[in-house]
């Protein structure tokens, strides 16, 4: 039984570079969520997918951010032209649509540091 | 404005003491989840409460959902050093079921031996 998997665990990049993160959800889960967490704060919602469809995007998700889930399985989150303010932990979660209470299970996260 | 207010933000206690963490909102939640997070790791689900007035126990941890489903509390009895971590409450809004979770700011708990 594998949980939510995220890769890489850590990413250090220079300002202006592009970065891409990957998330593999729990295999039978059809919903996938991205959150961002800065130090000392709770996670903030970025976007979520049900199967391939991106159903909701936060206003936090600027046009430099794009997320995809092309085959309804794994997802990628790309940040273009990174800025120092993008430094954060990026968390992925998955859940099962039709489950009664939106129980989401989280991966270990990708820690991004923009220098 | 934080939709889910969690308090206290920091708590430092001695082993053996009891503590309570609160999560409050003016909004109604379909369910509320409590997570625990270690440094550098993702949140790990502790419990989900779904019915107003519900009380759930997990060993020394007691979780309660308010009657109106707007608030919740986490009580730890006889805290141990292994309870140290960041505790997060998170809820799904009634009108947005299946979508995003709203998180509180977290409570950083430190239990000293």
XYZ file of C-alpha atoms in Angstrom:
228
model
C 0.000 0.000 0.000
C 1.660 3.216 -1.110
C 0.569 6.630 -0.006
C 0.853 9.903 -1.862
C 4.305 10.282 -3.349
C 5.988 13.571 -4.234
C 9.179 14.203 -6.132
C 11.593 15.825 -5.561
C 11.552 16.253 -1.793
C 13.768 19.307 -1.980
C 14.499 21.743 -4.772
C 16.884 24.664 -4.699
C 16.757 27.002 -7.660
C 17.841 30.457 -8.690
C 15.356 33.243 -9.191
C 14.006 33.268 -12.707
C 14.386 29.534 -13.315
C 11.483 27.186 -13.992
C 10.753 24.242 -11.725
C 8.416 21.268 -11.984
C 7.137 19.032 -9.220
C 5.437 15.675 -9.530
C 2.746 14.047 -7.412
C 1.551 10.442 -7.567
C -1.722 10.008 -5.654
C -3.007 6.927 -3.871
C -3.826 4.619 -6.760
C -7.601 4.416 -6.439
C -8.057 8.120 -5.641
C -9.493 10.229 -8.451
C -9.157 13.622 -6.768
C -5.808 15.343 -6.470
C -5.051 18.600 -4.667
C -2.123 20.997 -4.507
C -1.464 23.191 -1.475
C 1.306 25.586 -0.502
C 2.585 25.992 3.037
C 4.912 28.693 4.295
C 6.765 28.527 7.587
C 4.512 28.795 10.608
C 1.295 28.688 8.596
C -1.290 26.114 7.661
C -1.443 24.890 4.061
C -3.250 27.078 1.531
C -5.212 25.590 -1.324
C -3.865 26.097 -4.848
C -5.876 23.862 -7.162
C -7.561 20.490 -7.531
C -8.394 17.906 -10.156
C -11.035 15.298 -10.471
C -9.646 12.778 -12.934
C -8.141 14.930 -15.720
C -10.331 17.960 -15.115
C -9.020 20.911 -13.160
C -12.110 21.927 -11.195
C -10.935 24.806 -9.040
C -8.018 27.206 -8.929
C -7.153 29.618 -6.151
C -6.388 33.275 -6.774
C -3.006 32.394 -5.264
C -2.251 30.522 -8.464
C -0.738 33.261 -10.591
C -0.175 32.868 -14.319
C 3.372 31.668 -13.561
C 1.888 28.527 -12.028
C 0.399 25.725 -14.068
C -0.812 22.309 -13.009
C -1.689 19.332 -15.139
C -3.045 15.862 -14.675
C -3.069 14.574 -18.239
C -4.157 10.980 -17.701
C -5.981 11.347 -14.445
C -3.194 9.698 -12.512
C -0.059 11.657 -11.574
C 0.027 15.446 -11.625
C 2.704 18.049 -12.227
C 2.947 21.567 -10.874
C 5.192 23.936 -12.801
C 6.356 27.336 -11.635
C 7.853 29.563 -14.303
C 10.252 32.435 -13.637
C 10.493 31.615 -9.952
C 10.580 34.412 -7.401
C 11.891 34.378 -3.847
C 8.316 34.595 -2.606
C 7.655 31.193 -4.151
C 9.854 29.579 -1.513
C 7.546 27.246 0.407
C 6.538 23.645 0.947
C 4.331 22.399 -1.881
C 1.995 19.670 -0.706
C -0.060 17.246 -2.729
C -3.079 15.387 -1.394
C -5.533 12.898 -2.831
C -9.010 11.688 -2.008
C -11.762 9.492 -3.360
C -14.696 11.227 -5.024
C -17.930 9.912 -3.634
C -16.368 9.430 -0.230
C -18.634 11.179 2.209
C -16.339 13.561 3.960
C -13.604 14.806 1.652
C -10.867 13.039 3.577
C -7.574 14.022 2.016
C -4.272 12.218 2.456
C -1.072 14.174 2.028
C 2.319 13.448 0.593
C 5.580 14.436 2.273
C 5.819 17.606 0.206
C 8.416 19.311 -1.954
C 10.416 22.006 -0.215
C 11.296 24.767 -2.695
C 14.004 27.301 -1.959
C 14.456 30.144 -4.443
C 17.780 31.939 -4.080
C -9.144 37.229 7.433
C -8.605 33.629 8.513
C -11.691 31.511 7.919
C -10.628 28.960 10.517
C -9.050 30.420 13.639
C -6.840 28.051 15.559
C -5.543 28.766 19.062
C -3.152 28.854 20.665
C -0.510 29.174 17.964
C 2.275 28.050 20.295
C 2.146 25.833 23.350
C 5.053 24.687 25.486
C 4.237 22.332 28.355
C 5.831 19.735 30.591
C 5.345 16.046 30.079
C 2.262 14.831 31.934
C 0.262 18.030 31.546
C -3.062 18.287 29.751
C -3.796 20.713 26.929
C -6.586 21.802 24.617
C -6.351 23.268 21.126
C -9.294 25.148 19.645
C -10.489 25.659 16.112
C -13.231 28.229 15.503
C -15.109 29.617 12.532
C -18.232 31.522 11.652
C -18.781 29.112 8.751
C -20.385 25.682 8.827
C -18.247 22.724 7.832
C -19.441 19.411 6.449
C -16.549 17.734 8.222
C -13.462 18.702 10.109
C -10.151 16.914 10.110
C -7.221 17.088 12.488
C -3.712 16.504 11.213
C -0.309 16.309 12.862
C 2.769 17.455 10.973
C 6.428 16.856 11.712
C 9.103 19.281 10.435
C 9.846 18.691 6.756
C 6.980 16.225 6.335
C 3.397 16.372 5.132
C 0.362 16.441 7.440
C -0.747 13.052 8.748
C -4.451 12.535 9.345
C -5.430 11.899 12.963
C -9.219 11.950 12.844
C -12.267 13.167 10.938
C -15.377 14.429 12.742
C -18.579 14.792 10.784
C -21.592 15.041 13.096
C -22.400 18.056 15.263
C -21.603 17.236 18.889
C -19.501 14.231 17.926
C -16.686 13.163 20.248
C -13.916 10.824 19.092
C -11.099 9.400 21.148
C -7.730 8.250 19.915
C -5.789 6.942 22.917
C -4.945 10.079 24.920
C -6.406 12.433 22.293
C -10.054 13.532 22.412
C -11.613 15.380 19.496
C -14.925 17.196 19.593
C -17.028 18.778 16.860
C -19.279 21.643 17.915
C -23.041 21.200 17.787
C -23.344 23.764 14.976
C -20.338 22.283 13.097
C -18.508 25.606 13.262
C -15.849 24.711 15.807
C -13.766 21.851 17.102
C -11.326 21.061 19.869
C -8.469 18.674 20.462
C -7.663 17.686 24.033
C -4.521 15.765 24.944
C -4.333 14.084 28.319
C -0.984 13.489 30.007
C 1.096 14.803 27.119
C 4.250 12.944 26.149
C 7.384 14.203 24.385
C 6.300 12.191 21.345
C 3.239 14.448 21.015
C 5.488 17.323 19.975
C 4.591 18.643 16.535
C 2.355 20.970 14.540
C -1.364 20.259 14.933
C -3.628 21.453 12.144
C -7.393 21.575 11.895
C -8.927 21.619 8.437
C -12.484 21.648 7.211
C -14.492 21.240 4.079
C -17.140 23.915 3.641
C -20.709 22.746 3.295
C -21.134 24.429 -0.084
C -17.845 23.118 -1.471
C -17.882 19.437 -0.684
C -15.212 17.504 -2.503
C -13.104 20.594 -2.971
C -10.489 22.409 -0.996
C -9.804 22.083 2.686
C -9.606 25.264 4.732
C -6.770 25.046 7.258
C -6.204 26.796 10.532
C -2.835 28.438 11.180
C -1.680 25.456 13.232
C -0.660 24.950 16.841
C 3.021 24.299 17.450
C 3.166 22.006 20.482
C 6.369 21.391 22.395
C 6.299 18.842 25.209
C 9.374 18.974 27.421
C 10.588 16.054 29.507
